[in-house]
Amino acid sequence: MLHYIVDQRGHSAYYGGHTKRTALVSAAVTLEASDSGAELFLSNATGVAITLPPAIGNLGFNVKVRTSASFATTNFTIASPEEDINGGAIVNSVYVPADAENRINFVATAETVGDYVEVISDGNQYLVSGVGASAGSITFTVV
């Protein structure tokens, strides 16, 4: 369960005219359908796993994940229960494709604060896009 960041009045963060639920991720978390639309900030010095709900049956589920701190020892990973992550990211000005993967990796020591991915379900698979500043900062794998 995520604990969303709120201001003194209990309101969610406000970005460019839109209210958005935001959370700092410093421990492993399994997302639920109700977490759709959240922006997550990777804020721990040691990477942890974020597990997505199944893409099938969750049409429109979406989340944006952004690095907000450097991490030097362990990758942050975004895991899907199936090999259904497709799309890619621009990493160091090069397109890195994802084709039937089940892990998105923010690679320790290669990440730059501000690297991000956006993930959305079309009801059958996850489609990913994102940007990583340094070579090797975002990778896609099957585990």
mmCIF file of C-alpha atoms in Angstrom:
data_model
loop_
_atom_site.group_PDB
_atom_site.id
_atom_site.type_symbol
_atom_site.label_atom_id
_atom_site.label_comp_id
_atom_site.label_asym_id
_atom_site.label_seq_id
_atom_site.Cartn_x
_atom_site.Cartn_y
_atom_site.Cartn_z
ATOM 1 C CA MET A 1 0.000 0.000 0.000
ATOM 2 C CA LEU A 2 1.340 3.415 -0.943
ATOM 3 C CA HIS A 3 1.203 6.420 1.343
ATOM 4 C CA TYR A 4 0.560 9.441 -0.833
ATOM 5 C CA ILE A 5 2.137 12.829 -0.218
ATOM 6 C CA VAL A 6 -0.350 15.490 0.850
ATOM 7 C CA ASP A 7 -0.104 19.129 1.951
ATOM 8 C CA GLN A 8 -1.217 20.532 5.320
ATOM 9 C CA ARG A 9 -4.853 20.530 4.168
ATOM 10 C CA GLY A 10 -4.743 16.889 3.064
ATOM 11 C CA HIS A 11 -4.661 17.697 -0.663
ATOM 12 C CA SER A 12 -2.576 15.694 -3.116
ATOM 13 C CA ALA A 13 0.319 17.328 -4.974
ATOM 14 C CA TYR A 14 -0.612 19.847 -7.668
ATOM 15 C CA TYR A 15 1.145 19.764 -11.072
ATOM 16 C CA GLY A 16 0.412 22.120 -13.970
ATOM 17 C CA GLY A 17 -3.255 22.579 -13.145
ATOM 18 C CA HIS A 18 -3.874 18.914 -12.269
ATOM 19 C CA THR A 19 -4.029 17.190 -8.928
ATOM 20 C CA LYS A 20 -1.818 14.105 -8.930
ATOM 21 C CA ARG A 21 -1.228 11.456 -6.305
ATOM 22 C CA THR A 22 2.480 11.164 -5.529
ATOM 23 C CA ALA A 23 4.475 8.839 -3.284
ATOM 24 C CA LEU A 24 8.075 8.331 -2.248
ATOM 25 C CA VAL A 25 9.194 4.735 -2.756
ATOM 26 C CA SER A 26 11.763 3.584 -0.216
ATOM 27 C CA ALA A 27 10.577 0.000 0.350
ATOM 28 C CA ALA A 28 9.277 -2.766 -1.901
ATOM 29 C CA VAL A 29 5.652 -2.214 -2.899
ATOM 30 C CA THR A 30 2.969 -4.083 -4.841
ATOM 31 C CA LEU A 31 0.697 -1.703 -6.706
ATOM 32 C CA GLU A 32 -3.056 -2.175 -6.930
ATOM 33 C CA ALA A 33 -5.528 -0.994 -9.547
ATOM 34 C CA SER A 34 -6.451 1.865 -7.194
ATOM 35 C CA ASP A 35 -2.869 3.215 -7.522
ATOM 36 C CA SER A 36 -3.485 4.062 -11.190
ATOM 37 C CA GLY A 37 -2.476 7.600 -12.085
ATOM 38 C CA ALA A 38 0.167 7.921 -9.373
ATOM 39 C CA GLU A 39 3.615 9.407 -9.825
ATOM 40 C CA LEU A 40 6.225 7.547 -7.796
ATOM 41 C CA PHE A 41 9.583 8.976 -6.773
ATOM 42 C CA LEU A 42 12.460 6.549 -6.203
ATOM 43 C CA SER A 43 13.955 8.074 -3.091
ATOM 44 C CA ASN A 44 15.990 5.346 -1.412
ATOM 45 C CA ALA A 45 19.768 4.886 -1.559
ATOM 46 C CA THR A 46 19.204 1.164 -2.108
ATOM 47 C CA GLY A 47 16.902 0.043 -4.918
ATOM 48 C CA VAL A 48 13.764 -1.984 -4.262
ATOM 49 C CA ALA A 49 11.071 -3.678 -6.363
ATOM 50 C CA ILE A 50 7.791 -2.133 -7.475
ATOM 51 C CA THR A 51 5.351 -4.821 -8.642
ATOM 52 C CA LEU A 52 2.622 -3.898 -11.121
ATOM 53 C CA PRO A 53 -0.858 -5.446 -11.047
ATOM 54 C CA PRO A 54 -1.659 -7.743 -14.005
ATOM 55 C CA ALA A 55 -2.093 -5.803 -17.261
ATOM 56 C CA ILE A 56 -4.967 -8.077 -18.295
ATOM 57 C CA GLY A 57 -8.169 -6.729 -16.809
ATOM 58 C CA ASN A 58 -6.608 -3.388 -15.846
ATOM 59 C CA LEU A 59 -7.239 -1.332 -18.991
ATOM 60 C CA GLY A 60 -5.911 2.177 -18.451
ATOM 61 C CA PHE A 61 -3.840 1.401 -15.360
ATOM 62 C CA ASN A 62 -0.944 3.847 -15.517
ATOM 63 C CA VAL A 63 1.913 4.999 -13.363
ATOM 64 C CA LYS A 64 4.909 7.283 -13.804
ATOM 65 C CA VAL A 65 8.111 6.376 -11.966
ATOM 66 C CA ARG A 66 10.922 8.923 -11.590
ATOM 67 C CA THR A 67 14.307 8.852 -9.850
ATOM 68 C CA SER A 68 14.588 11.522 -7.164
ATOM 69 C CA ALA A 69 17.788 10.338 -5.475
ATOM 70 C CA SER A 70 20.974 8.577 -6.511
ATOM 71 C CA PHE A 71 21.280 4.928 -5.573
ATOM 72 C CA ALA A 72 24.646 3.255 -5.634
ATOM 73 C CA THR A 73 24.219 -0.388 -4.680
ATOM 74 C CA THR A 74 21.036 -1.993 -6.011
ATOM 75 C CA ASN A 75 18.782 -1.417 -9.020
ATOM 76 C CA PHE A 76 15.222 -0.220 -8.639
ATOM 77 C CA THR A 77 12.985 -2.585 -10.614
ATOM 78 C CA ILE A 78 9.433 -2.398 -11.882
ATOM 79 C CA ALA A 79 8.099 -5.926 -12.261
ATOM 80 C CA SER A 80 5.118 -7.247 -14.185
ATOM 81 C CA PRO A 81 3.700 -10.671 -13.315
ATOM 82 C CA GLU A 82 3.837 -11.595 -17.033
ATOM 83 C CA GLU A 83 6.280 -11.026 -19.900
ATOM 84 C CA ASP A 84 4.080 -8.254 -21.241
ATOM 85 C CA ILE A 85 6.119 -5.028 -21.102
ATOM 86 C CA ASN A 86 6.544 -3.551 -24.582
ATOM 87 C CA GLY A 87 7.676 -0.202 -25.949
ATOM 88 C CA GLY A 88 10.965 1.370 -24.944
ATOM 89 C CA ALA A 89 12.869 4.365 -23.659
ATOM 90 C CA ILE A 90 15.300 6.941 -24.988
ATOM 91 C CA VAL A 91 18.502 6.269 -23.039
ATOM 92 C CA ASN A 92 21.519 8.510 -23.667
ATOM 93 C CA SER A 93 19.909 9.586 -26.989
ATOM 94 C CA VAL A 94 19.467 5.949 -28.127
ATOM 95 C CA TYR A 95 16.144 4.101 -28.326
ATOM 96 C CA VAL A 96 16.213 1.008 -26.088
ATOM 97 C CA PRO A 97 13.327 -1.333 -26.988
ATOM 98 C CA ALA A 98 11.290 -3.482 -24.635
ATOM 99 C CA ASP A 99 9.809 -6.571 -26.300
ATOM 100 C CA ALA A 100 7.872 -9.043 -24.131
ATOM 101 C CA GLU A 101 9.856 -8.197 -20.988
ATOM 102 C CA ASN A 102 8.787 -8.460 -17.351
ATOM 103 C CA ARG A 103 11.279 -6.069 -15.707
ATOM 104 C CA ILE A 104 12.124 -2.411 -16.081
ATOM 105 C CA ASN A 105 15.418 -1.606 -14.366
ATOM 106 C CA PHE A 106 16.716 1.739 -13.143
ATOM 107 C CA VAL A 107 20.372 0.742 -12.981
ATOM 108 C CA ALA A 108 22.349 1.700 -9.869
ATOM 109 C CA THR A 109 25.295 4.022 -10.562
ATOM 110 C CA ALA A 110 24.041 4.734 -14.111
ATOM 111 C CA GLU A 111 20.869 6.594 -13.121
ATOM 112 C CA THR A 112 20.497 10.359 -13.125
ATOM 113 C CA VAL A 113 18.037 12.140 -10.874
ATOM 114 C CA GLY A 114 15.008 12.831 -13.088
ATOM 115 C CA ASP A 115 15.180 9.662 -15.240
ATOM 116 C CA TYR A 116 11.661 8.314 -15.657
ATOM 117 C CA VAL A 117 9.346 5.783 -17.260
ATOM 118 C CA GLU A 118 5.616 5.883 -17.839
ATOM 119 C CA VAL A 119 3.732 2.591 -17.930
ATOM 120 C CA ILE A 120 0.143 2.090 -19.134
ATOM 121 C CA SER A 121 -1.968 -1.020 -19.645
ATOM 122 C CA ASP A 122 -4.015 -1.469 -22.815
ATOM 123 C CA GLY A 123 -5.853 -4.310 -21.084
ATOM 124 C CA ASN A 124 -3.530 -6.989 -22.515
ATOM 125 C CA GLN A 125 0.010 -5.664 -22.054
ATOM 126 C CA TYR A 126 1.987 -2.821 -20.527
ATOM 127 C CA LEU A 127 3.264 -0.123 -22.866
ATOM 128 C CA VAL A 128 6.318 1.741 -21.597
ATOM 129 C CA SER A 129 8.027 4.972 -22.599
ATOM 130 C CA GLY A 130 10.651 6.980 -20.804
ATOM 131 C CA VAL A 131 13.939 8.827 -20.749
ATOM 132 C CA GLY A 132 17.268 8.033 -19.117
ATOM 133 C CA ALA A 133 20.118 10.544 -19.327
ATOM 134 C CA SER A 134 23.121 8.190 -19.080
ATOM 135 C CA ALA A 135 24.038 5.076 -21.066
ATOM 136 C CA GLY A 136 22.623 1.956 -19.412
ATOM 137 C CA SER A 137 20.463 3.889 -16.952
ATOM 138 C CA ILE A 138 17.199 2.168 -17.946
ATOM 139 C CA THR A 139 17.105 -1.416 -19.183
ATOM 140 C CA PHE A 140 14.413 -4.010 -19.897
ATOM 141 C CA THR A 141 14.846 -7.700 -19.092
ATOM 142 C CA VAL A 142 13.080 -11.016 -18.568
ATOM 143 C CA VAL A 143 13.721 -12.626 -15.196
#
